[in-house]
mmCIF file of C-alpha atoms in Angstrom:
data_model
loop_
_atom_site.group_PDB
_atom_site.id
_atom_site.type_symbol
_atom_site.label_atom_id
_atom_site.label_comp_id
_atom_site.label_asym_id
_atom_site.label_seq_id
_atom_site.Cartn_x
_atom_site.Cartn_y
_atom_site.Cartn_z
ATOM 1 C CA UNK A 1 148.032 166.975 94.118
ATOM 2 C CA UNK A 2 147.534 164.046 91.378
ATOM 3 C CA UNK A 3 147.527 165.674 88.509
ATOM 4 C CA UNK A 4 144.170 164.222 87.010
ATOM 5 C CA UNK A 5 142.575 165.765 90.366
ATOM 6 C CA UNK A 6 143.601 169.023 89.383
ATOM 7 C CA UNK A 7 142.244 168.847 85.656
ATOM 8 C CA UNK A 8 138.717 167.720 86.980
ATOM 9 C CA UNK A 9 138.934 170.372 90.028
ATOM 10 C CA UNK A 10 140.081 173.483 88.242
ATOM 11 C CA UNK A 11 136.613 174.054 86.937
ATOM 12 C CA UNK A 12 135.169 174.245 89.945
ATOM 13 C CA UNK A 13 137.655 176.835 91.503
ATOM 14 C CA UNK A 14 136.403 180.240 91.960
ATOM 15 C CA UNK A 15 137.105 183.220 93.833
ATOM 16 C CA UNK A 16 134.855 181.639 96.897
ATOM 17 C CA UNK A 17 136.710 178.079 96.786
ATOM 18 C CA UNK A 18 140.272 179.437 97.952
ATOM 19 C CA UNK A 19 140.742 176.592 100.426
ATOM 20 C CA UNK A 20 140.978 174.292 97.349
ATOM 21 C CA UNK A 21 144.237 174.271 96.946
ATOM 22 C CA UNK A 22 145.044 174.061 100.597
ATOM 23 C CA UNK A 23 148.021 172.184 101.358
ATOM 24 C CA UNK A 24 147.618 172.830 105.044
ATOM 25 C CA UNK A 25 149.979 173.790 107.818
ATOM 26 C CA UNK A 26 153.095 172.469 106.555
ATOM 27 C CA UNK A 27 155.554 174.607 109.434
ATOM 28 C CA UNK A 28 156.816 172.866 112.748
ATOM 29 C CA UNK A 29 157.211 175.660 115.145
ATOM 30 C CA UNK A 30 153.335 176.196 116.211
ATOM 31 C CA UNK A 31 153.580 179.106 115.915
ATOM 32 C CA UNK A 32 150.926 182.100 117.202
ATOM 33 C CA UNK A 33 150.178 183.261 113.842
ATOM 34 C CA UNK A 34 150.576 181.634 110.108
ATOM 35 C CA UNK A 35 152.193 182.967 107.194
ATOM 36 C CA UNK A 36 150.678 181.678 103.801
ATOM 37 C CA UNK A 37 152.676 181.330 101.023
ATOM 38 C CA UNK A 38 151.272 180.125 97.511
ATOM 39 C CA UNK A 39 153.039 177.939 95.332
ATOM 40 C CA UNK A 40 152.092 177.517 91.530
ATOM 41 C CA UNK A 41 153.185 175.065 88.507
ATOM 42 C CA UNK A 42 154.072 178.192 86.615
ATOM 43 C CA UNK A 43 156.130 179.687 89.087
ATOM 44 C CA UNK A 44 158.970 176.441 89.323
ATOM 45 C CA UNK A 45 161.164 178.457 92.471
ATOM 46 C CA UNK A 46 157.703 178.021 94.414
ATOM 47 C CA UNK A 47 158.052 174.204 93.995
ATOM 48 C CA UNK A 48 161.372 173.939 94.518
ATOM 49 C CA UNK A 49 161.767 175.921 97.596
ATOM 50 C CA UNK A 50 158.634 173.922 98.898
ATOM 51 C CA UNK A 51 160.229 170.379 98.013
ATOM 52 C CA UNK A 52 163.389 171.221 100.474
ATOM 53 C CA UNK A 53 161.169 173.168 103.119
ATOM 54 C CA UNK A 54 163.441 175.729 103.021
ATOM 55 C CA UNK A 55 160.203 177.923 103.863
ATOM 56 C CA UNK A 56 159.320 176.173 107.067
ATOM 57 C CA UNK A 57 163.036 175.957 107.946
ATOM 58 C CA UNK A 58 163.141 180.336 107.651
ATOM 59 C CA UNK A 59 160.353 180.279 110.062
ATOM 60 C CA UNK A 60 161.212 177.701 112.565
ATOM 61 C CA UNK A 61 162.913 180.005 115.352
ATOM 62 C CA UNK A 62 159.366 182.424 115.092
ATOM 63 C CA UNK A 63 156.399 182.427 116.235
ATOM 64 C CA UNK A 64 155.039 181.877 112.920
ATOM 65 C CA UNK A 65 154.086 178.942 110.949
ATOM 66 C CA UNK A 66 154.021 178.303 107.183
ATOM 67 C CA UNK A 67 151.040 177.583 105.470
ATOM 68 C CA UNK A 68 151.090 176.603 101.649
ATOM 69 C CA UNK A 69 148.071 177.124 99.327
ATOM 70 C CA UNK A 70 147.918 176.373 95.452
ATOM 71 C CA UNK A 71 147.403 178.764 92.790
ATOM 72 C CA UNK A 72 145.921 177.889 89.352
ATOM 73 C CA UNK A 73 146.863 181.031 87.741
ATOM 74 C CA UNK A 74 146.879 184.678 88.296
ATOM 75 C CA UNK A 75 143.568 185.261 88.895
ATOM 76 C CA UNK A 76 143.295 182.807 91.849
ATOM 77 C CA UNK A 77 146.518 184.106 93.198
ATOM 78 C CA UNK A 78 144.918 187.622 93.149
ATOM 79 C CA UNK A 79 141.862 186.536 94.704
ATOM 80 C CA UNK A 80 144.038 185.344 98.249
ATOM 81 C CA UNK A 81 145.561 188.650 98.106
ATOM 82 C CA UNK A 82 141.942 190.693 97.738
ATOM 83 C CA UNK A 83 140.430 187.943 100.390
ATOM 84 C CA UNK A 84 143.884 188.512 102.346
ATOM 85 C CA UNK A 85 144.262 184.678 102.379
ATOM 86 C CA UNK A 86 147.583 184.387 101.342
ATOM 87 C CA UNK A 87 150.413 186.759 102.168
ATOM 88 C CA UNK A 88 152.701 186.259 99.265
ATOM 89 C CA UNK A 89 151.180 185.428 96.112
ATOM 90 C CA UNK A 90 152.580 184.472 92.732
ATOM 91 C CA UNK A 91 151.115 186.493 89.670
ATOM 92 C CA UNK A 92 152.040 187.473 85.978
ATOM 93 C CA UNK A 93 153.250 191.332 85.868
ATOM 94 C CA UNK A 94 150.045 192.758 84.547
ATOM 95 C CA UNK A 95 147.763 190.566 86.211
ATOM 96 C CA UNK A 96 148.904 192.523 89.757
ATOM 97 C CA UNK A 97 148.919 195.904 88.258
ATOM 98 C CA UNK A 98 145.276 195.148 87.412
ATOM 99 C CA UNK A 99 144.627 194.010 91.154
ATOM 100 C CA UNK A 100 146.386 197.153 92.388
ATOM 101 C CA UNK A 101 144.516 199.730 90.166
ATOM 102 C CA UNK A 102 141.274 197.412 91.596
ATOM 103 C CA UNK A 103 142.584 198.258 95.084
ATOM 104 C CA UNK A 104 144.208 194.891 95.993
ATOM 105 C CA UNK A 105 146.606 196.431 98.701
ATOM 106 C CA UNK A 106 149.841 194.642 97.435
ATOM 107 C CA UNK A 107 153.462 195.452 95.774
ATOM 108 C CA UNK A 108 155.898 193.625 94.294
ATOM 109 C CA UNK A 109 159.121 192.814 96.213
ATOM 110 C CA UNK A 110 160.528 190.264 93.685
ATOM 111 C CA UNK A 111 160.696 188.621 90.386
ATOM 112 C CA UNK A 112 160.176 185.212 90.223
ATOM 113 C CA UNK A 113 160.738 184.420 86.559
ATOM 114 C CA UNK A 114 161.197 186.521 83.255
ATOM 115 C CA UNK A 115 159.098 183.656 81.403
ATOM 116 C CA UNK A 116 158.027 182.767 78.200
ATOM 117 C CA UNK A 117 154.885 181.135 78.958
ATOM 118 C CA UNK A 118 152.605 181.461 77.222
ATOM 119 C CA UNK A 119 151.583 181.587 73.196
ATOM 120 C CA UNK A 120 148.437 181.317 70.905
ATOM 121 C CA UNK A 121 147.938 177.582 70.156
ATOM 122 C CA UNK A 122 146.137 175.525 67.578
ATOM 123 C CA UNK A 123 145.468 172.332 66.219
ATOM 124 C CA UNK A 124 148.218 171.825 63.403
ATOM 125 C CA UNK A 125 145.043 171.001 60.974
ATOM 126 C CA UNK A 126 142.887 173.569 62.095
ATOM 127 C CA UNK A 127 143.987 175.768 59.491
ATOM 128 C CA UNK A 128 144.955 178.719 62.043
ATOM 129 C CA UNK A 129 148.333 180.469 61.027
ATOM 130 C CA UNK A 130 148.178 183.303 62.303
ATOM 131 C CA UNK A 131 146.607 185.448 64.667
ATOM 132 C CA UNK A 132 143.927 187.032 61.521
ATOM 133 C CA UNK A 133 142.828 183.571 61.105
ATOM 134 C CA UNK A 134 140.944 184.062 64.718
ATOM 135 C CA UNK A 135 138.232 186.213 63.496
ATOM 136 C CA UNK A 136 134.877 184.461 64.146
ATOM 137 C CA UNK A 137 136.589 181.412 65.637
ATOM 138 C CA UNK A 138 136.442 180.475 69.620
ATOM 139 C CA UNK A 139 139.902 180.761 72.094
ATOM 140 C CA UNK A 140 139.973 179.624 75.553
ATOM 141 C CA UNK A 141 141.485 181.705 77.833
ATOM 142 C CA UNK A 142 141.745 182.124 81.370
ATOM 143 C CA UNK A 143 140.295 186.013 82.467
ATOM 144 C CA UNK A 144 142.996 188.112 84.625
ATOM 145 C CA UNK A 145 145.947 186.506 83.603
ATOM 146 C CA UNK A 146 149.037 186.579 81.168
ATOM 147 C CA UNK A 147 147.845 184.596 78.625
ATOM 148 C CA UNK A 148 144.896 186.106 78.634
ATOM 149 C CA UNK A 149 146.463 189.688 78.116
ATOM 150 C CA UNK A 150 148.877 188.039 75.306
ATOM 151 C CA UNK A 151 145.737 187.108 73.247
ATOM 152 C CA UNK A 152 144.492 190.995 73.545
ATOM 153 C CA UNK A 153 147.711 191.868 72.787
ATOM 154 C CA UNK A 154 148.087 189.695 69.640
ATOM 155 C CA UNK A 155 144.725 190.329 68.547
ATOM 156 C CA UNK A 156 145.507 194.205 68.416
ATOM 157 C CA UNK A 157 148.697 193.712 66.603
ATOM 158 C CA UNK A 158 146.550 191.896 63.902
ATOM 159 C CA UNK A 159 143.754 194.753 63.623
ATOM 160 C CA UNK A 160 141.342 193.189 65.533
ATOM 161 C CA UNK A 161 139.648 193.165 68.936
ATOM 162 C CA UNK A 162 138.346 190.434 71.572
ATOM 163 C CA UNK A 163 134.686 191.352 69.811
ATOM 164 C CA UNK A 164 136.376 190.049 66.780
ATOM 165 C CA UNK A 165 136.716 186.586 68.199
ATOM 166 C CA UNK A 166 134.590 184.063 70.899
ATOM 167 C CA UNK A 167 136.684 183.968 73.994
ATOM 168 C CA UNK A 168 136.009 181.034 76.099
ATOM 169 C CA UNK A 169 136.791 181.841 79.732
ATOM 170 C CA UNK A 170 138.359 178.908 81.519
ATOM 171 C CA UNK A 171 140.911 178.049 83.723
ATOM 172 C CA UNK A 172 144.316 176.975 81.817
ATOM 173 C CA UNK A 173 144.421 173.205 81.964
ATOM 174 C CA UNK A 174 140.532 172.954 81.074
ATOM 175 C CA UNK A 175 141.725 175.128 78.270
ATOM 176 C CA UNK A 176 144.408 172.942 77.636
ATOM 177 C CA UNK A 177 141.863 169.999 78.183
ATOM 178 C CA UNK A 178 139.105 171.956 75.756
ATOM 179 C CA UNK A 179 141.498 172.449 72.609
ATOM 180 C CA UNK A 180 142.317 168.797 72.976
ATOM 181 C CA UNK A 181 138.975 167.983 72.650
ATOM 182 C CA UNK A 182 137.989 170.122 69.766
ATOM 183 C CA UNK A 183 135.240 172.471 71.633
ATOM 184 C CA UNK A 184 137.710 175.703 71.149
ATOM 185 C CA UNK A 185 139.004 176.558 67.839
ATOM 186 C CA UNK A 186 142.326 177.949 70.074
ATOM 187 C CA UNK A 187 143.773 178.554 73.077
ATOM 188 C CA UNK A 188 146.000 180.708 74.986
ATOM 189 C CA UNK A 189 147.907 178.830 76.741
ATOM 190 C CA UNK A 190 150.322 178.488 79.700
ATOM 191 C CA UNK A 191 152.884 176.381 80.430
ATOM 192 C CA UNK A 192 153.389 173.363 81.247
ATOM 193 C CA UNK A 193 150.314 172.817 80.165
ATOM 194 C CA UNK A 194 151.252 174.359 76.958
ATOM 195 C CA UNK A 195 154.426 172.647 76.446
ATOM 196 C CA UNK A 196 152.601 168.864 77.911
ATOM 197 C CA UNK A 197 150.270 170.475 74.717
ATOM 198 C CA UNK A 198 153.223 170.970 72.328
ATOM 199 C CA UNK A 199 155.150 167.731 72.718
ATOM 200 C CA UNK A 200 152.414 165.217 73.105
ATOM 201 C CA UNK A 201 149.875 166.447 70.297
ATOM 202 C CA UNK A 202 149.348 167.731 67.292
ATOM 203 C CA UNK A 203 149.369 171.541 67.613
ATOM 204 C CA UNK A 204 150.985 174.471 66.857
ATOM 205 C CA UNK A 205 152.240 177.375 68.717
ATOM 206 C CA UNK A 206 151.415 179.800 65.595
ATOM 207 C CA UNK A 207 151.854 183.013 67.661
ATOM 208 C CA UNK A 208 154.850 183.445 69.763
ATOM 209 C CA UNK A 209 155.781 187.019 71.312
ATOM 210 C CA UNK A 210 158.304 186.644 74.018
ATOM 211 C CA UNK A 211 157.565 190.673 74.520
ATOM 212 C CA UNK A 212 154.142 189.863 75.244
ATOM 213 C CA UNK A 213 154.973 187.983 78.643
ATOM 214 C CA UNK A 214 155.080 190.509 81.567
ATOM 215 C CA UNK A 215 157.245 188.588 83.852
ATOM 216 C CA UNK A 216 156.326 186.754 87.253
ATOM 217 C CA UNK A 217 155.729 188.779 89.882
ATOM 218 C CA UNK A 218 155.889 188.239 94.094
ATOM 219 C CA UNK A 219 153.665 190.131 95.653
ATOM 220 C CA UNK A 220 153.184 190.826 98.975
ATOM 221 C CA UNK A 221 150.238 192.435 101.352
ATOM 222 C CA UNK A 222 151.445 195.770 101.948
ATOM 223 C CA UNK A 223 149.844 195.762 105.812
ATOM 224 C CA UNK A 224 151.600 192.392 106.003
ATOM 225 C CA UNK A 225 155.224 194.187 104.809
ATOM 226 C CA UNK A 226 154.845 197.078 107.128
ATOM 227 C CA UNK A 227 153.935 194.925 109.954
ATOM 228 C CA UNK A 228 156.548 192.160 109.577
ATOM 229 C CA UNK A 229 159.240 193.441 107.468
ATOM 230 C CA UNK A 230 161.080 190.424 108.761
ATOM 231 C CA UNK A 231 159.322 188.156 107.521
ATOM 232 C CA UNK A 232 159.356 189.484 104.156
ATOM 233 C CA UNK A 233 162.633 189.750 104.074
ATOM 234 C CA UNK A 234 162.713 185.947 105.602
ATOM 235 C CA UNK A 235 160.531 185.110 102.684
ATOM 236 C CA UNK A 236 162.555 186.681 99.992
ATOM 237 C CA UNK A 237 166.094 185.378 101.494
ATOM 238 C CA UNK A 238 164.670 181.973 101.238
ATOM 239 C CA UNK A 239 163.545 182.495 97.341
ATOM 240 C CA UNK A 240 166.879 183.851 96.501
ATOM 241 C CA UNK A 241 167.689 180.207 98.108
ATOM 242 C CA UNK A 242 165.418 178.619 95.475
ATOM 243 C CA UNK A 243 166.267 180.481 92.285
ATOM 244 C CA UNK A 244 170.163 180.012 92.786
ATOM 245 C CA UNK A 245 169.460 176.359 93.430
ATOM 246 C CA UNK A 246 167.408 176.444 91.071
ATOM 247 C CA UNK A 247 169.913 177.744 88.771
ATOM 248 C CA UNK A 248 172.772 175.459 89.471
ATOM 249 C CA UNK A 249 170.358 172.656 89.381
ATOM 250 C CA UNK A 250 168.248 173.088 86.254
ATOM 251 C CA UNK A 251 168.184 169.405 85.709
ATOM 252 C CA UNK A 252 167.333 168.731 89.306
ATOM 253 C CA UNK A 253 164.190 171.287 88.879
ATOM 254 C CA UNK A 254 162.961 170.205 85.615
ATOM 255 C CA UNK A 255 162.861 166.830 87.772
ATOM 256 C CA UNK A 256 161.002 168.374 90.623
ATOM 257 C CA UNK A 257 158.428 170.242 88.117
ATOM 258 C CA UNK A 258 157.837 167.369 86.030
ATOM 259 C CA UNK A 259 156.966 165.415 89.814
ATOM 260 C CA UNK A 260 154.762 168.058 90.847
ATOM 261 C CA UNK A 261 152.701 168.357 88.120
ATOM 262 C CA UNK A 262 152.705 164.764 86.929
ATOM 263 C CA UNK A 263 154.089 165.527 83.491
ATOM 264 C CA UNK A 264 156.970 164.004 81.529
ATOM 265 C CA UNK A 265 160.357 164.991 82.074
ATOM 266 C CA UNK A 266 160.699 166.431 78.175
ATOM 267 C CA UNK A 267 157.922 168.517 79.370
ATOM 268 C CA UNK A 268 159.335 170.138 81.877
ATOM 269 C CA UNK A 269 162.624 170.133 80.796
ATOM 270 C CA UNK A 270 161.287 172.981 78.187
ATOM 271 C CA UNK A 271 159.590 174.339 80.453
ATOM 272 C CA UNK A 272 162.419 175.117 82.484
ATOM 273 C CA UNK A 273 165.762 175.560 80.437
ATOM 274 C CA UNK A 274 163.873 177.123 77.493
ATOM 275 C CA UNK A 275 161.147 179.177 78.621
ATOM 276 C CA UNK A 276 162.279 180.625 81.828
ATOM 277 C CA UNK A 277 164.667 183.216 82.654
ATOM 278 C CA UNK A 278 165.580 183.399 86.040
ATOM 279 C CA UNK A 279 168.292 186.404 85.935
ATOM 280 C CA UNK A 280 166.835 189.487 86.884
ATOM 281 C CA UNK A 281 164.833 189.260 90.480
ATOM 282 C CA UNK A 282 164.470 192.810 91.321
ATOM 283 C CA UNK A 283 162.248 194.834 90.146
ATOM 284 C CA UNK A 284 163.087 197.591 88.498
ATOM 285 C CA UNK A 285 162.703 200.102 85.572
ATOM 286 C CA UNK A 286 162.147 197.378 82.876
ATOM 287 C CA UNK A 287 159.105 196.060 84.789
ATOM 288 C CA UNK A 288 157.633 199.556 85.332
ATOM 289 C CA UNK A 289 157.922 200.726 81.642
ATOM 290 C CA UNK A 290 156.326 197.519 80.302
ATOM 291 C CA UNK A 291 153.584 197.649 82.628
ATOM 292 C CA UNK A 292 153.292 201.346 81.863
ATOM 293 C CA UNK A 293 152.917 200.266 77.914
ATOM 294 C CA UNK A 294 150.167 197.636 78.729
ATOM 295 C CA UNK A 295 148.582 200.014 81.335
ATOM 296 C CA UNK A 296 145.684 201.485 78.604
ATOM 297 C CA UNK A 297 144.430 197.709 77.818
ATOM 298 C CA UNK A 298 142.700 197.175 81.289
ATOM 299 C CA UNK A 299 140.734 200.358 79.922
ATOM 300 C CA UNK A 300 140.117 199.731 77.071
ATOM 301 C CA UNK A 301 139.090 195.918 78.490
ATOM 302 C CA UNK A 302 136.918 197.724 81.394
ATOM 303 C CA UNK A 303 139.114 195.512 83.730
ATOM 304 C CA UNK A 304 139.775 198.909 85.702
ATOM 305 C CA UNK A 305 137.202 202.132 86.813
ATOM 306 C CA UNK A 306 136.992 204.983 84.436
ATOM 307 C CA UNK A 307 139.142 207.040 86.714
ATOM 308 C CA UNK A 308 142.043 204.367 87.947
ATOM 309 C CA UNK A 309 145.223 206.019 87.874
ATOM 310 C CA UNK A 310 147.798 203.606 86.349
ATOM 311 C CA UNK A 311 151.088 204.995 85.924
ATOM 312 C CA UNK A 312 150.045 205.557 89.822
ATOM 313 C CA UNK A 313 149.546 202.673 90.371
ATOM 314 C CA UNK A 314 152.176 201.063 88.841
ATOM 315 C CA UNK A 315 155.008 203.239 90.455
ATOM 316 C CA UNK A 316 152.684 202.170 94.084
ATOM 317 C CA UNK A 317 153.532 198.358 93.055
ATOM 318 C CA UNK A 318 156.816 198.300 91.388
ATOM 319 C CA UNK A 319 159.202 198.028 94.643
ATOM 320 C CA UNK A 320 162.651 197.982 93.979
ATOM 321 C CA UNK A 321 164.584 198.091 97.250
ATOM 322 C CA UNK A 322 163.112 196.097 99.716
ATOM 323 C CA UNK A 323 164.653 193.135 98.044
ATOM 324 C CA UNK A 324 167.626 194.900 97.319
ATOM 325 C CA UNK A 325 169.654 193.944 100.380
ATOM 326 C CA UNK A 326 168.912 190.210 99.633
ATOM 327 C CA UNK A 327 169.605 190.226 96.303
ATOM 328 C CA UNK A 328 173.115 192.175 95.641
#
C-alpha cells in the first residue's frame, strides 16, 4: 500500500471496515478453504515472510489458500480475531490478554518480537520533559494497544491518571500525523512511525521504558488450532523461517521494512537493529508474569467486566508448547 494511502485511510478504519487492508488471495493452490494471515509494519517477520511467499509456498500442497490482510495496530488485529476474519493475528502482549478476558477465543503460540516500540513523544520546544509535564495537556493515542497501555503506565509512575491528561484517540500514524501538526500536545507513539518521527523532526522521545513494552504476540483462533493443528504448526514453521532470515539478514529487512512502509532506510534501520529483539519466540514464564503485573490496569481502565478473571485468563492465552517442537 503507498504509504500516503495509508495515512489518509487509517482514519477511516474501524472495527466494521476490516476488508481495508485486504491484500486479497495471494496463495496458488485454490484451495477449498482460506487461511488469513495478517501482516503489520510493526511486526517486520510479517513483511518479510510475505515478501518471499514463504506463506503461500507452506500451503501449496493443501487444500488451503493464503489470504493476507493488513493490520494498523492491535486493536484492528483484535477486531479480525473477535469478527473471526483472520486466523493468525499480530498483537502487542497486553492488547490480547485484554481480547481474551473480553472473550476473543484466541492464544498465543509465538512471539514475534520483544520490541521497543513505542515511547512518549514531544515536540523538542514544547516544553514537555517529562511525563508530570502532561497534566492538562492533550496525547494522541491509539485505544487497545501498546502504546496506549505505556502512556497509562507512565502516567501512574508519575502520580497521575488518564483523567489527569486529554487523550486523543487515534490511530498511530494520524497520531504521528497530529503531533506534527501541532493539534496534540503529545503522542504515544509506535514505530516506525515513531522513529520516521524521531529522525526527520524536531521531537523528543522524553519518556522511554523498555519494561513498559509487552512484547509481540501471534495469536491464533483457538477453534482454528484444534481443528487444523497442521496448519498452525505450518504457520509457525514458516515464521521461524522469517525471524532466522530475518536475523541473518538484518540489513536485508531493514531494506524490506523501509519498502513496505515507504520510509527511509535510517528509519527502518532503527527500527530494526535497535528496537527489536527477535531472541526469545516462545512463550513462556516471562510473558505470563508481565502480563500478570499489567493485568489490574484493564480494571482499573474498565477495558474488562467487573468479574473477568485475569490471571485466568492469562494462563488460557500464554501457550508454551505448541510451538515448542518448531522452535528447539
Amino acid at each position: 500500500m503507498e504509504r500516503r494511502r495509508f495515512l489518509g485511510a487509517a482514519g477511516a478504519v474501524g472495527a466494521t471496515a476490516l476488508g481495508a487492508g485486504c491484500i486479497g488471495n495471494l496463495g496458488g493452490s485454490g484451495g477449498s478453504r482460506t487461511v488469513t494471515v495478517d501482516w503489520a509494519y510493526y511486526n517486520p517477520v510479517s513483511l518479510v515472510i510475505r515478501e518471499h511467499d514463504w506463506m503461500q509456498e507452506a500451503f501449496a500442497e493443501t487444500d488451503a489458500d493464503v489470504e493476507w490482510v493488513l493490520s494498523l495496530g492491535s486493536n484492528e488485529a483484535n477486531e479480525y480475531s473477535q469478527s473471526g476474519e483472520a486466523e493468525f493475528a499480530s498483537t502487542a502482549g497486553i492488547a490480547a490478554l485484554m481480547a481474551r478476558s473480553n472473550g476473543v477465543p484466541i492464544r498465543t503460540p509465538y512471539i514475534y518480537s520483544k520490541p521497543e516500540w513505542t515511547a512518549l513523544v514531544a515536540p523538542s520546544d514544547s516544553g514537555i520533559s517529562e511525563v508530570a509535564d502532561l497534566e492538562g495537556k492533550s496525547v494522541a493515542a491509539t485505544r487497545g494497544t501498546d502504546p496506549h497501555f505505556f502512556l497509562l503506565q507512565a502516567l501512574d509512575q508519575a502520580g497521575l491518571s488518564e483523567s489527569d491528561v486529554e487523550v486523543v484517540h487515534l490511530q498511530h500514524p494520524e497520531g504521528q500525523t497530529a503531533l506534527v501538526e501541532g493539534e496534540v500536545d503529545a503522542w504515544a507513539g509506535l514505530d516506525p512511525h515513531m522513529a520516521e518521527l524521531e529522525l526527520e523532526n524536531d521531537v523528543d522521545l522524553f519518556f522511554r521504558e523498555p519494561n513498559f513494552n509487552t512484547y509481540g504476540f501471534l495469536n491464533v483462533l483457538e477453534g482454528f488450532a484444534e481443528e487444523h493443528p497442521e496448519d498452525v504448526r505450518r504457520v509457525l514453521e514458516t515464521y521461524e523461517r522469517g525471524r532466522q532470515w530475518a536475523l541473518d539478514n538484518p540489513g536485508e529487512t531493514a531494506g524490506i521494512l523501509a519498502a513496505e512502509s515507504e520510509m527511509s532506510e535510517p528509519v527502518a534501520e532503527r527500527v530494526f537493529t535497535q528496537r527489536t529483539d527477535l531472541s526469545t519466540p516462545l512463550p513462556g514464564d516471562q510473558h505470563r508474569e508481565l502480563l500478570s503485573d499489567l493485568a489490574p490496569i484493564l480494571h482499573e481502565e474498565e477495558m474488562v467486566s467487573e468479574d473477568a478473571d485475569l490471571q485466568a485468563a492469562v494462563d488460557e492465552l500464554i501457550d508454551s508448547e505448541t510451538a515448542r517442537p518448531v522452535i528447539e
